[in-house]
Coordinates of C-alpha atoms in Angstrom, one line a residue:
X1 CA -24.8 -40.5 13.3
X2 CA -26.5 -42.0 16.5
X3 CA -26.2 -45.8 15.4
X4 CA -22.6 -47.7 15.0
X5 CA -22.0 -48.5 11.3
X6 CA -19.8 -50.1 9.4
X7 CA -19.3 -48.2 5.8
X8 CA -17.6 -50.9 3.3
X9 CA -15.5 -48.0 2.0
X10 CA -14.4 -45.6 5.5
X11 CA -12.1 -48.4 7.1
X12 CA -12.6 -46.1 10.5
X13 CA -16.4 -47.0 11.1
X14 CA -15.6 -50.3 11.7
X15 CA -15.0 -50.3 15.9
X16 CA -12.3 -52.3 16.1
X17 CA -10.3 -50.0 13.2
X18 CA -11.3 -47.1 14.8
X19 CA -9.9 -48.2 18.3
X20 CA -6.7 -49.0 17.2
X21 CA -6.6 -45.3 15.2
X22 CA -7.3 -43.8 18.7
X23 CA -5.1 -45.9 20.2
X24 CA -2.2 -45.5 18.0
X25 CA -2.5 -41.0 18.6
X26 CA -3.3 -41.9 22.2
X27 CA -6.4 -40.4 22.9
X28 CA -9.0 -42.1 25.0
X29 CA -12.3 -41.2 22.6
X30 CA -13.1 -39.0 19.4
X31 CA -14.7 -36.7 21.8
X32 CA -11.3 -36.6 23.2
X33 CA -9.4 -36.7 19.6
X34 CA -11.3 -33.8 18.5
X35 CA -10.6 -31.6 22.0
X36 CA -9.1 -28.4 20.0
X37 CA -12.0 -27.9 18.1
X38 CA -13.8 -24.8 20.2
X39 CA -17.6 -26.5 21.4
X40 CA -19.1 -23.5 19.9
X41 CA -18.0 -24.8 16.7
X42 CA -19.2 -28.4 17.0
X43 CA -22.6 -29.1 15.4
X44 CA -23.9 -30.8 18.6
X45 CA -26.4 -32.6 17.0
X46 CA -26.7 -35.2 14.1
X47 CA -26.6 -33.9 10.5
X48 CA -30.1 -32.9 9.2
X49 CA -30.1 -35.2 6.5
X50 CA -32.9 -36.5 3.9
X51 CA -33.6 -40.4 3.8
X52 CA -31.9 -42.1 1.8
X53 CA -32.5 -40.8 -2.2
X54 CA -31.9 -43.9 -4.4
X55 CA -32.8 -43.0 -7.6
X56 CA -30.5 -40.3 -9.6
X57 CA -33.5 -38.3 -10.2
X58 CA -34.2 -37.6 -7.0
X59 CA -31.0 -37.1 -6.0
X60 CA -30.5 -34.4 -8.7
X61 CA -34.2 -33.2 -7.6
X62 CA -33.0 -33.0 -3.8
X63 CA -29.9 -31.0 -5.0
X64 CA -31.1 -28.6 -7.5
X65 CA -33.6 -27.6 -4.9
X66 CA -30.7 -26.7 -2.6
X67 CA -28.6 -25.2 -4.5
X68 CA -31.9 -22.8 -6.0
X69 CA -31.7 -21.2 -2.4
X70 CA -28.7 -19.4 -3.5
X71 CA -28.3 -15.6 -5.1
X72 CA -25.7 -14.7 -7.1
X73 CA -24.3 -11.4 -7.1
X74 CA -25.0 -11.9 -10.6
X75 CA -28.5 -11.3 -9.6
X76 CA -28.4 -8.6 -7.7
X77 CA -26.6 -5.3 -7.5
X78 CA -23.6 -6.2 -5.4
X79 CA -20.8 -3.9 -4.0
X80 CA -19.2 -7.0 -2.1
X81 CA -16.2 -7.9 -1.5
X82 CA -14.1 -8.7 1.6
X83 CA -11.9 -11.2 0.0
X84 CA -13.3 -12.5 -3.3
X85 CA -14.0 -10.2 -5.7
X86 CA -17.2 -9.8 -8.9
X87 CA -13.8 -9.0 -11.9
X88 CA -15.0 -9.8 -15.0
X89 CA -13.8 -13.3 -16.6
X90 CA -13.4 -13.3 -20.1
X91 CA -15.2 -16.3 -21.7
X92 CA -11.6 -17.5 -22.8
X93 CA -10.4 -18.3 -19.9
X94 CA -13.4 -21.1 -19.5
X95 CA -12.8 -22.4 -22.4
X96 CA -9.4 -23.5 -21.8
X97 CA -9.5 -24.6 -18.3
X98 CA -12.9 -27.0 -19.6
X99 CA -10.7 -28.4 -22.1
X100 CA -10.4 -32.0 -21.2
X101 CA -6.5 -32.2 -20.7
X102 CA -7.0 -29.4 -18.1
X103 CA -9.9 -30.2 -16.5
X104 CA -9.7 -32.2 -12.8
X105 CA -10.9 -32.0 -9.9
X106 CA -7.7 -32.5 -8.1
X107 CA -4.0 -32.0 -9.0
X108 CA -3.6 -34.2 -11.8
X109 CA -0.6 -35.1 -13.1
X110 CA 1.8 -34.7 -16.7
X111 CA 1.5 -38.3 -17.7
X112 CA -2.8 -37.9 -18.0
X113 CA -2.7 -34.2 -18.4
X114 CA 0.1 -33.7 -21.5
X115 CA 0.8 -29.9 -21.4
X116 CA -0.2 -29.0 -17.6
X117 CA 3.7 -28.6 -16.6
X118 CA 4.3 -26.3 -19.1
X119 CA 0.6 -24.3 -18.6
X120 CA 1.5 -23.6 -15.1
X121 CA 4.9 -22.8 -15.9
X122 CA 3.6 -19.8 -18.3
X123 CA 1.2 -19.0 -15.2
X124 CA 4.3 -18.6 -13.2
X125 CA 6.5 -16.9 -15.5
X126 CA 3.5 -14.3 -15.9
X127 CA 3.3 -14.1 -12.0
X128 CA 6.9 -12.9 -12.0
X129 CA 6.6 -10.6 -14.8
X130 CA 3.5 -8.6 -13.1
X131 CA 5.1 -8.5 -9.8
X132 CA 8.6 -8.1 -10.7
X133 CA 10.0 -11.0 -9.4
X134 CA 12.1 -14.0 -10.0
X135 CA 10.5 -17.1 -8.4
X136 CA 6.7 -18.0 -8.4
X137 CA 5.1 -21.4 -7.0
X138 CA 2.4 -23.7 -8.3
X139 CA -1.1 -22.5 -6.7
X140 CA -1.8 -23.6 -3.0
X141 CA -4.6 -23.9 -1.3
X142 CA -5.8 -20.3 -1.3
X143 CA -4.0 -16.5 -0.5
X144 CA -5.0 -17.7 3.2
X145 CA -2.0 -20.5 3.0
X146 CA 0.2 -18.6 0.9
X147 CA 0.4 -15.8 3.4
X148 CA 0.8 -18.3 6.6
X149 CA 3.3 -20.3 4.7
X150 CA 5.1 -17.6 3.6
X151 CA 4.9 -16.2 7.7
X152 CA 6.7 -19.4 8.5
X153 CA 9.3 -19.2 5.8
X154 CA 10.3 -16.3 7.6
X155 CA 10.4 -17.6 10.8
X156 CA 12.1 -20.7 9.1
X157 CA 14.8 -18.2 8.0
X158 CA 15.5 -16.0 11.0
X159 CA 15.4 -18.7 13.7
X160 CA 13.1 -16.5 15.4
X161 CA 9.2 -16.0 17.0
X162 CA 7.9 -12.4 16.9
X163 CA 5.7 -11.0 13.5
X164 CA 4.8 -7.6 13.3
X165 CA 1.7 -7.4 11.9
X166 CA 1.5 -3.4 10.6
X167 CA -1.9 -3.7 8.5
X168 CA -5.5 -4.3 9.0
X169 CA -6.0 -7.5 8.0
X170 CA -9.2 -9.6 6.7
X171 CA -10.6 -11.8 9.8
X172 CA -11.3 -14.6 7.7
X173 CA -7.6 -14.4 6.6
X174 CA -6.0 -13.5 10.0
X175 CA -7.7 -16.4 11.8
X176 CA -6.5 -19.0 9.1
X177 CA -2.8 -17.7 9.5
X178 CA -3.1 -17.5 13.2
X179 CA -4.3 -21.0 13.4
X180 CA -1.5 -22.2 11.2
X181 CA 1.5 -20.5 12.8
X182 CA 0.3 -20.8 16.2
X183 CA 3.1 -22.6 17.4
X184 CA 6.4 -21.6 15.9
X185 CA 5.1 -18.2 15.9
X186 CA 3.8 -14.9 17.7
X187 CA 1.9 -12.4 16.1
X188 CA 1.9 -8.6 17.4
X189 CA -0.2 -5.9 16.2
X190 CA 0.8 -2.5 15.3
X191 CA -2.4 -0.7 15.0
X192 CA -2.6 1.4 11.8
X193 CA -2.8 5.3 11.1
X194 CA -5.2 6.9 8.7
X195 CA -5.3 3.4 6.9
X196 CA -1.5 2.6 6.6
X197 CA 0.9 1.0 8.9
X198 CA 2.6 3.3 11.8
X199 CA 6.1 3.0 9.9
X200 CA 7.1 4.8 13.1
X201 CA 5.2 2.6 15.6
X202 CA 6.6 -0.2 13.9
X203 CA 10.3 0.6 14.1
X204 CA 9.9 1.0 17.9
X205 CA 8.5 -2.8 18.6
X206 CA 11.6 -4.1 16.3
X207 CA 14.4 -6.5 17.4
X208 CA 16.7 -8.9 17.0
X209 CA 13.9 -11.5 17.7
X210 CA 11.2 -10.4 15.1
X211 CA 11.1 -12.8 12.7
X212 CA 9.1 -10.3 10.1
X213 CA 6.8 -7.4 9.5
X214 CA 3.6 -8.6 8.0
X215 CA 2.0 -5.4 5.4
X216 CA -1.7 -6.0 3.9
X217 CA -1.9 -4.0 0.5
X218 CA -4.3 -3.5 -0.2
X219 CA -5.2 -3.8 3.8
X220 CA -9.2 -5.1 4.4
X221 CA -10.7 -2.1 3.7
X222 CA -8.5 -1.5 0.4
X223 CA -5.7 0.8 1.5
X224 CA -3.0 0.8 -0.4
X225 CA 0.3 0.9 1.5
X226 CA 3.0 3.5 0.6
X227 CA 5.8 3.1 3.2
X228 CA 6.8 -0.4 1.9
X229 CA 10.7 0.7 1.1
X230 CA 10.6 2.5 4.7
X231 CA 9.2 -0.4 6.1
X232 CA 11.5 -2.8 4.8
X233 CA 14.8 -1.4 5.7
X234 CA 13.4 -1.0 9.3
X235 CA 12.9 -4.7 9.0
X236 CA 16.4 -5.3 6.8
X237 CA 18.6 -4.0 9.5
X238 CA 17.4 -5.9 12.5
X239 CA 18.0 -9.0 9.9
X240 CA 13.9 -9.4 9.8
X241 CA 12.1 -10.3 6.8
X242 CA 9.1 -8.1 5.2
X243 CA 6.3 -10.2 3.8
X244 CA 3.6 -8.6 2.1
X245 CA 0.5 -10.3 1.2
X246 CA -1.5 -8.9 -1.6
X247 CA -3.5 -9.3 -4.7
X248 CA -2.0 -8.6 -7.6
X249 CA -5.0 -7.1 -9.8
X250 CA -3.7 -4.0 -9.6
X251 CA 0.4 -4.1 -10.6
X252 CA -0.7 -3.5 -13.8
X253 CA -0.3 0.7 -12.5
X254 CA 0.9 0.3 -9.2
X255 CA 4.6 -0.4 -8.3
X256 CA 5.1 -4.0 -7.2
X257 CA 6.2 -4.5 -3.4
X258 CA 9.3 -6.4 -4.4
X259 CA 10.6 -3.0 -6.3
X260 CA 10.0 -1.3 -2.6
X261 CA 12.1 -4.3 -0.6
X262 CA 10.1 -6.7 -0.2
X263 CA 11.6 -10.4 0.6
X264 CA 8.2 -12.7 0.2
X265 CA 5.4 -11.1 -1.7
X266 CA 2.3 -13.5 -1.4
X267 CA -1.6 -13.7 -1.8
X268 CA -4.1 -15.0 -4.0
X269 CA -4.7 -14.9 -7.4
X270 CA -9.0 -15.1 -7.7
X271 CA -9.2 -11.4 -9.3
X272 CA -7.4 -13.0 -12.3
X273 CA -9.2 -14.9 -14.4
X274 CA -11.8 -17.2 -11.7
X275 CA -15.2 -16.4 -10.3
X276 CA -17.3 -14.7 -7.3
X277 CA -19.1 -17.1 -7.2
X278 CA -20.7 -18.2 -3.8
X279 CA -17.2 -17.8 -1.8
X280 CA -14.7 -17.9 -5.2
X281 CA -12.7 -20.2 -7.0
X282 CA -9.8 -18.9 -4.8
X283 CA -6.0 -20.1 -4.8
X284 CA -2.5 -18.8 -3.5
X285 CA 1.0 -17.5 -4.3
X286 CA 4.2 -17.2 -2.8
X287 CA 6.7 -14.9 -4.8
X288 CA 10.4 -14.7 -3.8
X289 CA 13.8 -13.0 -5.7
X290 CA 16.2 -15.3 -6.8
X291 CA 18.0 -16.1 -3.2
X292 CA 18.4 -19.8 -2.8
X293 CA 18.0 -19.4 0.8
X294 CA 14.0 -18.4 0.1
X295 CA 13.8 -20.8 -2.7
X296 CA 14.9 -23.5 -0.9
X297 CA 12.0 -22.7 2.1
X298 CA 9.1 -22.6 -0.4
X299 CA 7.2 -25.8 0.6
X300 CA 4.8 -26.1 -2.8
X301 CA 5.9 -27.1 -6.1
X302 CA 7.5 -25.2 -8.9
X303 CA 7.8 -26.4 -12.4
X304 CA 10.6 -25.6 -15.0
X305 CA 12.4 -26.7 -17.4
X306 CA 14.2 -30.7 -16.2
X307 CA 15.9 -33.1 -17.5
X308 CA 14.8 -36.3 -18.5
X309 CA 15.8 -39.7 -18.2
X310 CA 17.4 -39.6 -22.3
X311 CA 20.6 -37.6 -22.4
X312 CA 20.5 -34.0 -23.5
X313 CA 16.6 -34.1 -23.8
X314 CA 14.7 -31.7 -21.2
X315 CA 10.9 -31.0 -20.8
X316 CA 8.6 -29.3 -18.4
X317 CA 8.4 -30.6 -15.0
X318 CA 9.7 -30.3 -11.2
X319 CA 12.5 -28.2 -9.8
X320 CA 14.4 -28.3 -6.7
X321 CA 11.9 -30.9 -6.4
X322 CA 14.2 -31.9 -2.9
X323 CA 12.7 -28.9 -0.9
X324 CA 9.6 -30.4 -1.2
X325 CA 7.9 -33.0 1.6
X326 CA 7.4 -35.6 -1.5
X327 CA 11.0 -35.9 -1.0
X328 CA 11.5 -35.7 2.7
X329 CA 7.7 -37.1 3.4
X330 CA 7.9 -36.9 7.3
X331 CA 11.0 -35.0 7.7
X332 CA 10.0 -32.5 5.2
X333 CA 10.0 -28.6 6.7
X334 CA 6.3 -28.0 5.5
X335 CA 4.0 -29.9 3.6
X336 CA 3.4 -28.9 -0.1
X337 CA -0.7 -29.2 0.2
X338 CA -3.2 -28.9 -2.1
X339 CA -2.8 -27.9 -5.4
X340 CA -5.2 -25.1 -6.9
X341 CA -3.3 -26.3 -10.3
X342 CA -6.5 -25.6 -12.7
X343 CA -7.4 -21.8 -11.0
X344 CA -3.2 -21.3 -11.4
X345 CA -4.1 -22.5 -15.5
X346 CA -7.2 -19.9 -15.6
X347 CA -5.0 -17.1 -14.1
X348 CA -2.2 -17.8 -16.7
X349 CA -5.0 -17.5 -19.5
X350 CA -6.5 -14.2 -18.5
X351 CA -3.0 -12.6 -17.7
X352 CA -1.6 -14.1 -21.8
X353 CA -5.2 -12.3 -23.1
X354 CA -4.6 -8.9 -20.7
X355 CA -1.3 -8.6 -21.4
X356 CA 0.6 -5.1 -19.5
X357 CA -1.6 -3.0 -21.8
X358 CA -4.7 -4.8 -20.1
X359 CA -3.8 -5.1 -16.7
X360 CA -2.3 -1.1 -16.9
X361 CA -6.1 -0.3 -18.2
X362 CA -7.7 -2.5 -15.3
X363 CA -5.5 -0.7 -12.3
X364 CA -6.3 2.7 -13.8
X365 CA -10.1 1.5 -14.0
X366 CA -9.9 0.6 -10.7
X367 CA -8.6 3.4 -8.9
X368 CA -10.7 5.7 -11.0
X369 CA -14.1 3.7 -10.1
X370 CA -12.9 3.2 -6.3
X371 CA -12.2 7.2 -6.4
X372 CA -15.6 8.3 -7.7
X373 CA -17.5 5.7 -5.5
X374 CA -15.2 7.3 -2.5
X375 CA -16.9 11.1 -3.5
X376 CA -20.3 9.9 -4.3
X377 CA -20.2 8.2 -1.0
X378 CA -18.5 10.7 1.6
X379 CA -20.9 13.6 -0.3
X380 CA -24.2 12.4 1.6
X381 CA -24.4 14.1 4.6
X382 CA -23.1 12.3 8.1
X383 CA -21.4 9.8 5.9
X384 CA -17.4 10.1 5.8
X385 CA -14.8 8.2 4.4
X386 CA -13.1 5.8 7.4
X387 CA -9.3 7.3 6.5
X388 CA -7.6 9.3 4.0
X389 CA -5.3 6.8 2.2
X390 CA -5.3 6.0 -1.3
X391 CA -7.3 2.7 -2.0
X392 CA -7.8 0.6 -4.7
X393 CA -11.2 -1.5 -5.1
X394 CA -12.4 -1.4 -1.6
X395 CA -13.0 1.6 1.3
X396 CA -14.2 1.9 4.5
X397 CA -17.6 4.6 5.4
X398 CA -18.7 5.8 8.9
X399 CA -22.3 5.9 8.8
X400 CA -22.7 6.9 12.3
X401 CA -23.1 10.8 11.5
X402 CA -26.3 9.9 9.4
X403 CA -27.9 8.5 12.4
X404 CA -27.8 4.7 10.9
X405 CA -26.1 1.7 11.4
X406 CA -24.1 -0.3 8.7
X407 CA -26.2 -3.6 9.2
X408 CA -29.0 -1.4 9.1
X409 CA -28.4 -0.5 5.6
X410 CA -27.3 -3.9 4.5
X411 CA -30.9 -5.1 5.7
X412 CA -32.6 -2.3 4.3
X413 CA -31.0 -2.0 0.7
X414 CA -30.8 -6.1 0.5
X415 CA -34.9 -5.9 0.2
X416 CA -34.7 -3.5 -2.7
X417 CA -32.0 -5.4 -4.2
X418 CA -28.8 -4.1 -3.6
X419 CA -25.6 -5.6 -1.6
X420 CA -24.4 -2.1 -1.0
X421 CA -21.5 -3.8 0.7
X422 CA -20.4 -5.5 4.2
X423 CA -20.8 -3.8 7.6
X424 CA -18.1 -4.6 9.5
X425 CA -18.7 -3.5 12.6
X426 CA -21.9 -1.2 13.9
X427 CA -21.6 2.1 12.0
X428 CA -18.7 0.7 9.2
X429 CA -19.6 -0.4 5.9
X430 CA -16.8 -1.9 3.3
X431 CA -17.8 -1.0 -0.1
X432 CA -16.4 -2.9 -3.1
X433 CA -16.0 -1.8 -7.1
X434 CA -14.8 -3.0 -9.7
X435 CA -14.5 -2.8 -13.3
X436 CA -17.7 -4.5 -13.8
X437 CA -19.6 -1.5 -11.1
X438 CA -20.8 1.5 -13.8
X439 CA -21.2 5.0 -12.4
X440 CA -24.6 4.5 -13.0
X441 CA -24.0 1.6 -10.2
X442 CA -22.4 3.9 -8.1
X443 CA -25.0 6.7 -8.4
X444 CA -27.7 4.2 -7.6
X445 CA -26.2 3.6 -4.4
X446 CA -25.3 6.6 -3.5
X447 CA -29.4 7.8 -4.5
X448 CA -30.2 4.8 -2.1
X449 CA -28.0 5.0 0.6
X450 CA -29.4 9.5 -0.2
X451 CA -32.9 8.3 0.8
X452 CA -32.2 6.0 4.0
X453 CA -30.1 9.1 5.3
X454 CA -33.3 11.6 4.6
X455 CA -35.6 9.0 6.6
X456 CA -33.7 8.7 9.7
X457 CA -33.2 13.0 9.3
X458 CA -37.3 12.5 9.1
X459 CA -37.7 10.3 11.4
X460 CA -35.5 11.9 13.8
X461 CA -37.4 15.1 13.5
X462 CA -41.0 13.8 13.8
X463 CA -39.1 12.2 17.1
X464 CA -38.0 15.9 18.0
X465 CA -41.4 16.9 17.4
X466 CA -43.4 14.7 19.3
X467 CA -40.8 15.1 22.6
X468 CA -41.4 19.2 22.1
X469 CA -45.6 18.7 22.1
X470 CA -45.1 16.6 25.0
X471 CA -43.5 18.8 26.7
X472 CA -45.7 21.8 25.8
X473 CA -48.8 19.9 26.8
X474 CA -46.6 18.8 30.3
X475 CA -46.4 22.7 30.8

């Protein structure tokens, strides 16, 4: 905005309001107030907006025309992933999260939403059941919070600064937690082996100070972690906690970290039951045993059963409601945040219509998908599989061998309509499946990817050629 004005609505574009806000946190300017923020981030410019659109048919015009520059992976054959995931949602599950007494855009609360405490207490209780333990919050935010909240719990319980981080984690999701626990605490990294955490390497960098050891699983390429118990009693006798962030698609078949020692299991919950979409309907969990001393460090709500104001009468509705910074506003440990309560309602749905016969039959699927894909992949020549771990839904491929580069392909297959996946780096491309992805997906890729590998071979040659008839004419 390059003109002062005064919104009736946003109190701070008045000048005098917004003086005395910048006055009150002591900063000189909002170029000053906003310091932190990196410049490369900063827009620099004014927003690129339209005039102003005063009728609604405009407006809707305006809007559909945006929004008709997207794709859907819908559209397209899309081995994405990275984070949010294509699972199938059965048509169930939104039909009773567009039912009007669960429907919101925000939180919502029991006395306009009559049956939402006792909803997302059934989410939770199905939480626990799938990964085999006691205590399971109300959604946050997204797997990104839950894992940085549940970092600070720990550091909140050991008095101390040092994490271990023994995975490869998701940028997206490492940046977010490292922004959020910045100041109370230090991440290390322990670089992985063949996929997995150094178990070894991270026994050597423990201490009395390490707060906990941090385990991915599945890590950001999909690698499933199978030192956990070892892990943990590294962590266990230097009196460190072991947090594992996950996503819990695929404890229908595998065995849940808190059976292998883990204290705070946490992630998010989009695989069950909500969208791809253009980024995900994503929100997170936080999962602890029955030990008051975690309980009591959870920030976000948890609904059970409580009593009510009439003697001997109980209903659905906050427990140890006093952790909470409702109750200590200011002088509360951690803030309880936003609420993903209708995504935690959706999960609850497709977990009641899975049931452990469902979500067994998903895990096997997607082992036995991500397995194939893994074969049909590593079979084209100069194309090999990044490590040798076991992974569920995602894995890694080094295309360097087959004289191509991972954004190369990404380009190349995009114009024919496939996503064959995300290059993360030069010659690394994450491929995703998923119940959803037939063989006849997979084959189609690997066919594709087949051809791209026999053109640079070509090209390389004809390359060959023309240096040897140069040369031969030179002589």
């Amino acid at each position: 905005m390059t003109e002062p004005f005064v919104h009736p609505y946003i109190p701070n574009t008045a000048p005098d309001v917004r003086a005395e806000m910048l006055a009150a946190v002591g900063a000189a300017s909002v170029d000053e107030f906003y310091a932190d923020v990196p410049a490369d981030l900063r827009l620099g410019r004014a927003l690129d907006l339209p005039e102003p659109l005063v009728a609604e048919q405009d407006l809707a015009r305006h809007v559909s025309g945006l929004l008709a520059k997207n794709t859907t992976t819908t559209e397209r054959l899309s081995f994405l992933g990275q984070g949010t995931y294509a699972h199938h949602v059965p048509a169930v599950v939104d039909e009773v999260i567009g039912r009007s007494e669960f429907l919101t855009a925000y939180a919502g609360e029991p006395y306009e939403d009559h049956g939402r405490f006792q909803a997302l207490w059934q989410y939770q209780s199905l939480m626990g059941e799938l990964l085999s333990m006691d205590v399971v919050n109300v959604p946050t935010y997204d797997g990104f919070q839950a894992t940085a909240t549940a970092l600070a719990m720990a550091g909140r319980l050991t008095g101390r600064r040092r994490v271990l981080v023994a995975s490869d984690v998701l940028p997206a999701k490492l940046s977010k937690v490292r922004d959020f626990v910045r100041v109370h605490l230090d991440l290390e990294f322990v670089a992985p082996v063949d996929g997995t955490a150094d178990a070894a390497g991270v026994a050597d960098r423990l201490g009395d100070d390490v707060a906990a050891v941090w385990v991915e699983t599945p890590s950001r390429t999909g690698a499933i972690e199978h030192r956990l118990q070892q892990l943990a009693d590294a962590a266990h006798e230097v009196g460190a906690v072991l947090v594992v962030g996950t996503d819990p698609v695929g404890y229908g078949v595998l065995t849940p970290p808190a059976e292998q020692g883990a204290d705070i299991v946490c992630g998010d919950i989009q695989s069950l039951g909500l969208h791809q979409w253009f980024g995900g309907a994503h929100a997170g969990f936080i999962a602890v045993h029955d030990d008051p001393r975690f309980v009591m460090e959870m920030p976000s709500r948890l609904f059970g059963l409580a009593t009510t104001d009439v003697p001997g009468e109980v209903g659905f509705g906050d427990v140890a409601y006093d952790r909470t910074s409702f109750a200590h506003r200011e002088e509360g440990k951690e803030w309880v945040g936003t609420a993903a309560a209708l995504w935690g309602i959706a999960a609850g749905v497709h977990l009641a219509l899975m049931g452990p016969q469902g979500m067994r039959e998903l895990g096997e699927v997607l082992l036995a998908r991500t397995a194939y894909a893994q074969r049909a992949l590593a079979a084209i020549p100069g194309i090999r599989l990044a490590d040798g771990a076991v992974h569920l839904r995602e894995f890694a491929v080094d295309v360097s061998g087959a004289g191509l580069t991972a954004p190369g392909i990404v380009d190349r297959l995009r114009a024919d309509g496939i996503e064959p996946g995300v290059a993360a780096s030069e010659h690394e491309l994450v491929v995703c499946v998923t119940e959803i992805t037939s063989q006849h997906d997979i084959d189609r890729l690997a066919t594709a990817i087949t051809t791209l590998v026999a053109a640079s071979a070509a090209e390389a040659a004809a390359t060959l050629d023309t240096a040897a008839t140069h040369e031969e004419h030179r002589a």
